[in-house]
Amino acid sequence: MKKLHLFILKSYLGPLAMTFFISLFILVMQFLWRYVDDLVGKGLDFLTLGELLFYASVQVIPMALPLAILLASLMTFGSLGENYELTAIKASGVSLLRTMKPLIWVTIIISVLAFGFSNNVLPWANLKLYTLLWSVKQKKPELEIKEQVFYDGIEDFRIKISSKDPETGLMHDVMIYDHRDNRNPNSNVTIADSGKLQVAKDNGFMKLTLMDGVRFEENVQNERKRINKRNQQRFRKDKFKRQTALFEMEGHNLERSDEQLFSSHDRMKNLSQLSDGIDTLDFQKNEVVSSISKQTDNFYFQQRRYQQRRNKEAPKVSIDSSAVLNYDSLFQSMSTHQQMIAIEGAKRQVQDNRSQLEGKLSRYRNYQTKITKHYMEVHRKFTLSFACFIFFFIGAPLGAIIRKGGLGMPVVISVLFFIFYYIVDTLGVKFAKEGAWQVYQGMWLSSAILFPLGAFLTYKSATDSTLLNADAYIIFFQKLFKREKFDLKNRLDKEKEDETISKT
């Protein structure tokens, strides 16, 4: 039995490692395709790109691992069935579940490790990845001036060239607009026959050398709000043989953002931090609810003091608190001017209370959304481990049923199952996030659908069912059509006998 278990393990671990790295590579490529616009043209070095790819690889492991387990188990048992090795094992008295026993333990170990990974490693990788991505997005594109196109990568300047020598980097027919004067942005123009750009190694400054050029400048007084015709006609023209200018290149270096800016996000927390975050958000939400309750109570049961503010010298009248105040008679006793003041004051007070309540309700919804996301992340850490377990019990019996190994049919079936799982999981997450379902219902929807399917396939495979055997269905329909043809012939013969009897 130990030799059999060792043989099954060797047949399974190789395809598992291969399919895991293939799935990881595909998902990382999908990540790069998603953020290609933010990465291209930023001049990132290989170290930064390698760091970004490493964090991205760690982040997509929760999707690559279940797919690899499904594909590897399907390939392993499909190959065993195709080579009649599984038939020989069953003929020797070993059931399918006993054959799967070592792989079940391997899957349990992988599921436990996957939970530890989701709880400890994945939040760290998410924090590093999104911090680095944000830093890359804030970085300005690498300096690249194209021909016949105005370049605006340098703040307050627009540069246009007619041609550029790719070997020497010499630019011809250089035109530079200086837009530092906001009131008259086109008041300073420089035209040169040729020029050359040199960027410092640290990308801190750029040196621009121009040859044989002219600089036009309008002398406009910046302190005036308007530019009169006299000022527009005052300008100066300077010719030069060689001119050098230094430009400060802010934002062209990759400046790492502070990780504390993203540490409060739910994807960057483990179970302990998520629990603390939920308690804090619940406390803040209850404070908002208490504030709304107090404000609504004061809004409906408040004292009217506008008369005392208008007329401080008016004598104070004692009112019995137990007596019921008739607001209609009080309003009718006022003059027309006082009634208008009272109405305007009431409208203004209602508008103020409404704006305050809307602001507090917005804060309440924000806290509730964050609490929902925290609970979703708690469930997500468990659904990864359970998905690994479910996909094994789908792939192994399915491979024993279809009896096809290799990367042909197993890949097609695995991709179809994974797409179905991903679609159902996405729908569940969407319903949970929108509040249409409870969080546990949305997060465990895909598992609740696939678990019965895995149990059904395991039962059918253990009982040697011909569930996906095409020959069995062909034989069944052939027998069905033959039976119908035989019944039709008997019925026609009987009708003929009845006709002959009736004629005689």
XYZ file of C-alpha atoms in Angstrom:
504
model
C 0.000 0.000 0.000
C 2.886 2.373 0.759
C 4.328 1.790 -2.707
C 0.945 2.574 -4.229
C 0.643 5.793 -2.224
C 4.178 6.778 -3.223
C 3.340 6.116 -6.864
C 0.181 8.257 -6.648
C 2.122 11.080 -4.964
C 4.820 11.058 -7.635
C 2.174 11.096 -10.355
C 0.424 14.077 -8.722
C 3.142 16.406 -7.410
C 4.859 16.858 -10.779
C 1.738 18.043 -12.644
C 0.782 20.131 -9.603
C 4.048 22.111 -9.686
C 3.913 22.481 -13.473
C 0.289 23.668 -13.611
C 0.825 26.003 -10.644
C 3.653 27.896 -12.342
C 1.799 27.951 -15.660
C -1.297 29.401 -13.964
C 0.880 31.858 -12.045
C 2.558 33.027 -15.248
C -0.773 33.534 -17.032
C -2.251 35.512 -14.137
C 0.862 37.695 -13.823
C 0.649 38.465 -17.543
C -2.993 39.427 -17.025
C -1.872 41.751 -14.202
C 0.725 43.392 -16.472
C -1.839 43.827 -19.228
C -4.145 45.518 -16.746
C -1.534 48.066 -15.583
C 0.464 48.389 -18.808
C -0.626 52.019 -19.295
C 0.763 52.954 -15.875
C 4.100 51.193 -16.414
C 5.053 51.979 -20.016
C 7.229 55.038 -20.560
C 8.129 55.556 -16.878
C 11.770 54.482 -17.251
C 11.612 51.929 -14.418
C 14.792 50.002 -13.694
C 14.968 46.198 -13.636
C 15.093 46.090 -9.847
C 11.817 47.997 -9.508
C 10.166 45.900 -12.225
C 11.361 42.705 -10.557
C 10.015 43.875 -7.207
C 6.674 44.734 -8.795
C 6.426 41.344 -10.525
C 7.312 39.529 -7.312
C 4.558 41.244 -5.329
C 2.122 40.672 -8.201
C 3.024 36.962 -8.264
C 2.369 36.664 -4.550
C -0.959 38.454 -4.924
C -2.323 36.124 -7.658
C -1.428 32.908 -5.804
C -4.971 32.664 -4.310
C -6.307 32.312 -7.862
C -3.484 30.165 -9.252
C -3.484 27.548 -6.479
C -7.098 26.242 -6.832
C -6.753 26.171 -10.615
C -3.490 24.218 -10.339
C -5.039 21.677 -7.943
C -8.030 21.182 -10.239
C -5.886 20.747 -13.336
C -3.262 18.516 -11.663
C -5.816 16.162 -10.093
C -7.703 15.939 -13.378
C -4.512 15.171 -15.314
C -3.269 12.627 -12.770
C -6.405 10.492 -12.502
C -7.205 10.978 -16.178
C -3.780 9.602 -17.075
C -4.205 6.694 -14.634
C -7.571 5.883 -16.189
C -6.312 6.252 -19.744
C -3.419 3.829 -19.142
C -5.733 1.355 -17.308
C -3.652 1.745 -14.155
C -6.707 2.861 -12.220
C -8.556 -0.223 -13.468
C -5.760 -2.454 -12.232
C -5.794 -0.726 -8.839
C -9.550 -1.265 -8.517
C -9.204 -4.879 -9.655
C -6.747 -5.528 -6.826
C -9.423 -4.534 -4.316
C -8.366 -0.938 -3.638
C -11.240 1.549 -3.887
C -10.978 4.987 -5.412
C -11.196 6.746 -2.046
C -8.305 4.653 -0.677
C -6.332 5.514 -3.796
C -7.057 9.203 -3.222
C -6.149 9.032 0.479
C -2.532 10.342 0.228
C -3.629 13.137 -2.100
C -6.441 14.048 0.297
C -3.845 14.541 3.039
C -1.695 16.585 0.672
C -4.713 18.744 -0.180
C -5.490 19.226 3.524
C -1.900 20.359 4.152
C -2.067 22.715 1.157
C -5.379 24.129 2.410
C -3.921 24.805 5.872
C -0.863 26.444 4.340
C -3.115 28.462 2.025
C -4.999 29.809 5.041
C -1.740 30.815 6.710
C -0.621 32.418 3.478
C -3.872 34.394 3.141
C -3.733 35.540 6.726
C -0.065 36.517 7.009
C 1.738 36.783 3.660
C -0.997 38.093 1.358
C -1.785 41.286 3.384
C 1.928 42.156 3.407
C 2.212 41.561 -0.345
C -0.916 43.637 -1.041
C 0.463 46.525 1.014
C 3.807 46.442 -0.793
C 2.207 46.037 -4.230
C -0.358 48.835 -4.006
C 2.152 51.210 -2.393
C 4.629 50.587 -5.208
C 1.906 50.869 -7.850
C 0.782 54.208 -6.430
C 4.381 55.462 -6.483
C 4.777 54.365 -10.103
C 1.530 56.078 -11.094
C 2.719 59.341 -9.524
C 5.987 59.197 -11.442
C 6.034 61.316 -14.590
C 6.790 59.666 -17.940
C 10.359 59.407 -19.113
C 11.618 62.382 -21.101
C 11.029 61.647 -24.774
C 10.494 64.469 -27.257
C 8.879 63.270 -30.491
C 9.153 64.963 -33.847
C 6.463 67.452 -34.971
C 4.622 67.129 -31.643
C 4.556 69.609 -28.741
C 6.085 67.991 -25.642
C 4.552 69.089 -22.314
C 6.467 66.844 -19.897
C 8.302 69.843 -18.415
C 6.107 72.081 -16.301
C 5.336 75.537 -17.787
C 7.204 74.750 -21.031
C 6.167 73.404 -24.442
C 8.883 72.093 -26.770
C 8.567 71.171 -30.445
C 11.235 69.905 -32.854
C 11.133 69.113 -36.561
C 13.642 66.236 -36.590
C 16.044 64.386 -34.333
C 19.256 62.475 -35.013
C 18.862 59.056 -33.335
C 22.643 58.535 -33.026
C 23.822 61.882 -31.648
C 20.531 63.054 -30.121
C 20.851 66.429 -31.868
C 17.478 68.143 -32.404
C 16.773 70.452 -35.352
C 14.415 73.472 -35.602
C 13.729 73.737 -31.890
C 10.781 75.870 -30.715
C 10.172 76.495 -26.985
C 7.174 78.293 -25.459
C 7.619 79.655 -21.934
C 4.238 79.583 -20.110
C 5.405 80.763 -16.713
C 3.498 84.023 -17.231
C -0.100 82.974 -16.562
C -1.658 86.232 -17.818
C 0.152 86.090 -21.147
C 1.417 82.518 -21.636
C 2.745 83.056 -25.170
C 4.828 86.132 -24.341
C 8.172 84.263 -24.381
C 9.215 82.162 -27.390
C 12.637 80.762 -28.258
C 13.518 79.457 -31.731
C 16.840 77.748 -32.410
C 18.447 76.047 -35.376
C 19.511 73.045 -33.292
C 19.760 71.868 -29.722
C 20.683 68.986 -27.469
C 19.245 67.610 -24.234
C 21.270 66.109 -21.429
C 19.624 64.654 -18.326
C 21.444 64.200 -15.039
C 21.960 60.657 -13.782
C 19.595 61.207 -10.871
C 16.938 62.783 -13.165
C 17.019 65.884 -10.970
C 17.920 68.412 -13.686
C 17.885 68.632 -17.445
C 20.460 70.661 -19.410
C 19.272 72.140 -22.703
C 21.898 73.573 -25.064
C 20.622 75.664 -28.017
C 22.664 76.890 -30.989
C 21.998 79.756 -33.446
C 18.679 80.963 -32.154
C 16.444 83.939 -31.382
C 14.477 84.663 -28.215
C 11.345 86.840 -28.348
C 9.998 88.301 -25.116
C 7.073 90.667 -24.508
C 7.641 93.070 -21.615
C 4.275 92.825 -19.894
C 3.810 94.121 -16.362
C 2.505 91.165 -14.339
C 1.020 93.257 -11.577
C -1.663 94.629 -13.885
C -4.842 92.650 -14.331
C -5.285 93.783 -17.931
C -2.827 94.101 -20.789
C -3.291 97.265 -22.796
C -2.191 97.774 -26.362
C 0.859 99.775 -25.334
C 2.224 96.956 -23.208
C 1.486 94.396 -25.920
C 3.707 96.312 -28.343
C 6.699 96.389 -25.975
C 8.966 93.419 -26.620
C 12.618 92.496 -26.941
C 14.495 90.277 -29.368
C 17.765 88.546 -28.433
C 19.984 86.623 -30.829
C 22.470 84.058 -29.564
C 25.022 81.643 -30.923
C 24.893 79.328 -27.942
C 22.571 79.295 -24.953
C 22.340 76.865 -22.046
C 19.361 76.422 -19.725
C 18.743 74.169 -16.708
C 15.294 72.746 -15.969
C 14.310 71.204 -12.687
C 12.627 67.841 -13.346
C 10.204 67.311 -10.496
C 8.332 64.022 -10.347
C 10.604 62.170 -12.778
C 12.244 60.189 -9.995
C 10.442 57.262 -8.374
C 9.587 58.450 -4.887
C 8.327 55.704 -2.604
C 5.037 56.554 -0.902
C 4.479 55.957 2.781
C 2.952 52.528 3.418
C 0.868 53.971 6.255
C -1.355 55.608 3.641
C -2.671 52.162 2.614
C -2.336 50.171 5.850
C -5.943 50.885 6.899
C -7.349 49.129 3.816
C -9.079 45.800 4.463
C -6.907 43.913 1.924
C -3.791 44.800 3.957
C -4.915 43.260 7.277
C -4.828 39.845 8.904
C -7.633 38.356 10.998
C -6.546 40.068 14.209
C -6.265 43.458 12.526
C -9.584 42.949 10.746
C -11.283 42.184 14.063
C -9.829 45.333 15.634
C -10.831 47.344 12.574
C -14.414 46.055 12.724
C -14.680 46.993 16.422
C -13.346 50.489 15.733
C -15.680 51.025 12.783
C -18.657 49.734 14.787
C -17.869 52.205 17.565
C -17.590 55.088 15.087
C -20.814 54.036 13.365
C -22.677 53.905 16.696
C -21.418 57.399 17.510
C -22.885 58.669 14.233
C -26.200 56.899 14.959
C -26.320 58.462 18.450
C -25.577 61.898 16.989
C -28.366 61.496 14.409
C -30.807 60.405 17.118
C -30.002 63.398 19.303
C -30.293 65.795 16.388
C -33.682 64.441 15.305
C -34.987 64.626 18.882
C -33.834 68.232 19.224
C -35.316 69.044 15.834
C -38.838 67.941 16.806
C -38.734 69.017 20.462
C -36.861 72.293 20.532
C -37.661 75.596 22.190
C -38.563 78.559 20.064
C -36.255 81.388 21.066
C -36.392 83.597 18.022
C -38.702 86.092 19.790
C -36.292 86.451 22.695
C -33.399 87.009 20.266
C -35.416 89.643 18.374
C -36.674 91.426 21.458
C -34.443 90.931 24.483
C -36.435 93.480 26.480
C -39.670 91.514 26.176
C -40.934 90.354 29.565
C -40.442 86.685 30.322
C -43.650 84.703 30.630
C -43.785 81.568 32.743
C -45.337 78.628 30.894
C -46.630 75.516 32.506
C -44.647 72.611 31.042
C -47.543 70.241 31.569
C -49.907 72.355 29.482
C -50.330 71.555 25.801
C -49.139 74.387 23.574
C -51.440 75.239 20.668
C -49.022 76.221 17.877
C -51.779 77.339 15.508
C -53.189 79.897 17.945
C -49.659 81.075 18.772
C -48.907 81.596 15.086
C -52.196 83.395 14.451
C -51.545 85.756 17.354
C -48.411 87.078 15.620
C -48.318 89.969 13.243
C -47.750 89.419 9.529
C -44.140 90.499 9.796
C -43.497 88.130 12.713
C -45.153 85.294 10.813
C -42.858 85.839 7.827
C -39.832 85.906 10.128
C -41.003 82.701 11.807
C -41.532 80.948 8.451
C -38.135 82.006 7.096
C -36.447 80.951 10.329
C -38.167 77.565 10.227
C -37.168 77.009 6.572
C -33.579 77.959 7.285
C -33.486 75.697 10.333
C -34.930 72.767 8.356
C -32.360 73.235 5.584
C -29.512 73.354 8.123
C -30.757 70.215 9.850
C -31.208 68.452 6.525
C -27.664 69.229 5.360
C -26.250 68.070 8.701
C -28.280 64.858 8.588
C -27.207 64.134 5.001
C -23.575 64.543 6.003
C -23.988 62.205 8.962
C -25.883 59.662 6.864
C -23.054 59.737 4.335
C -20.577 59.008 7.129
C -22.827 56.194 8.365
C -22.933 54.588 4.896
C -19.179 54.952 4.580
C -18.595 53.177 7.904
C -21.091 50.468 6.984
C -19.363 49.876 3.629
C -15.986 49.573 5.338
C -17.415 47.127 7.889
C -18.886 45.021 5.074
C -15.544 44.943 3.262
C -13.778 43.898 6.465
C -16.214 41.014 6.966
C -15.795 40.021 3.306
C -12.041 39.877 3.752
C -12.453 37.681 6.847
C -14.512 35.175 4.847
C -12.157 35.402 1.846
C -9.270 34.053 3.945
C -11.255 30.846 4.530
C -12.809 30.483 1.084
C -9.357 30.103 -0.529
C -8.539 27.042 1.597
C -11.962 25.542 1.027
C -11.734 26.169 -2.734
C -8.506 24.112 -2.870
C -10.306 21.253 -1.118
C -13.375 21.431 -3.369
C -11.406 21.599 -6.614
C -9.491 18.463 -5.698
C -12.723 16.518 -5.167
C -13.966 17.793 -8.520
C -10.794 17.134 -10.510
C -9.833 13.703 -9.151
C -13.165 11.900 -9.699
C -13.753 13.741 -12.957
C -10.389 12.548 -14.248
C -11.232 8.980 -13.233
C -14.520 9.258 -15.153
C -13.317 10.842 -18.412
C -10.030 8.824 -18.448
C -8.105 11.404 -20.470
C -4.654 12.620 -19.422
C -2.222 15.184 -20.774
C -2.907 18.864 -21.428
C -5.808 18.450 -23.864
C -9.205 17.615 -22.450
C -8.183 18.252 -18.783
C -7.173 21.835 -19.586
C -10.466 22.552 -21.352
C -12.563 21.112 -18.528
C -10.478 22.844 -15.834
C -10.752 26.225 -17.525
C -14.527 25.828 -17.900
C -14.941 24.891 -14.240
C -12.699 27.731 -13.107
C -14.538 30.281 -15.247
C -17.833 29.076 -13.786
C -16.367 29.328 -10.267
C -14.991 32.827 -10.942
C -18.293 34.118 -12.364
C -20.349 32.750 -9.470
C -17.830 34.061 -6.928
C -17.857 37.517 -8.545
C -21.649 37.635 -8.436
C -21.667 36.605 -4.787
C -19.084 39.240 -3.871
C -21.083 41.895 -5.727
C -24.336 41.004 -3.944
C -22.565 40.998 -0.575
C -20.865 44.344 -1.216
C -24.126 45.990 -2.299
C -25.944 44.674 0.778
C -28.431 42.592 -1.218
C -27.232 39.445 0.570
C -25.583 38.717 3.860
C -21.799 38.711 3.675
C -21.445 34.986 4.371
C -24.045 34.164 1.708
C -22.235 36.085 -1.022
C -18.720 34.956 -0.088
C -19.624 31.260 0.206
C -21.968 31.118 -2.798
C -19.427 29.527 -5.158
C -18.371 26.988 -2.530
C -21.987 26.114 -1.761
C -22.624 25.400 -5.452
C -19.433 23.446 -6.199
C -19.342 21.365 -3.001
C -22.431 19.269 -3.891
C -21.020 18.881 -7.407
C -17.753 17.522 -6.014
C -19.605 15.109 -3.732
C -21.760 13.930 -6.651
C -18.740 13.344 -8.927
C -16.892 11.500 -6.154
C -19.887 9.207 -5.606
C -20.290 8.519 -9.328
C -16.599 7.808 -9.748
C -16.491 5.502 -6.713
C -19.433 3.496 -8.122
C -17.828 3.243 -11.595
C -20.529 5.356 -13.185
C -20.538 6.004 -16.922
C -21.522 9.603 -16.370
C -19.310 11.110 -19.081
C -18.819 8.037 -21.254
C -20.101 8.869 -24.726
C -20.349 5.177 -25.721
C -22.796 4.498 -22.895
C -25.120 7.252 -24.111
C -24.880 6.002 -27.708
C -25.801 2.465 -26.653
C -28.666 3.776 -24.534
C -30.215 5.736 -27.406
C -29.676 2.848 -29.814
C -31.577 0.541 -27.496
C -34.282 3.149 -27.063
C -34.797 3.585 -30.808
C -34.719 -0.172 -31.420
C -37.351 -0.669 -28.761
C -39.585 1.993 -30.306
C -39.124 0.432 -33.759
C -39.994 -3.019 -32.363
C -43.117 -1.659 -30.616
C -44.211 0.090 -33.798
C -43.847 -3.166 -35.806
C -45.877 -5.147 -33.282
C -48.605 -2.529 -33.305
C -48.855 -2.589 -37.117
C -49.032 -6.386 -37.132
C -51.767 -6.324 -34.553
C -53.761 -3.782 -36.553
C -53.511 -6.031 -39.647
C -54.765 -9.028 -37.681
C -57.685 -7.012 -36.364
C -58.605 -5.934 -39.906
C -58.589 -9.533 -41.214
C -60.738 -10.698 -38.306
C -63.255 -7.909 -38.875
C -63.501 -8.761 -42.612
C -64.156 -12.431 -41.970
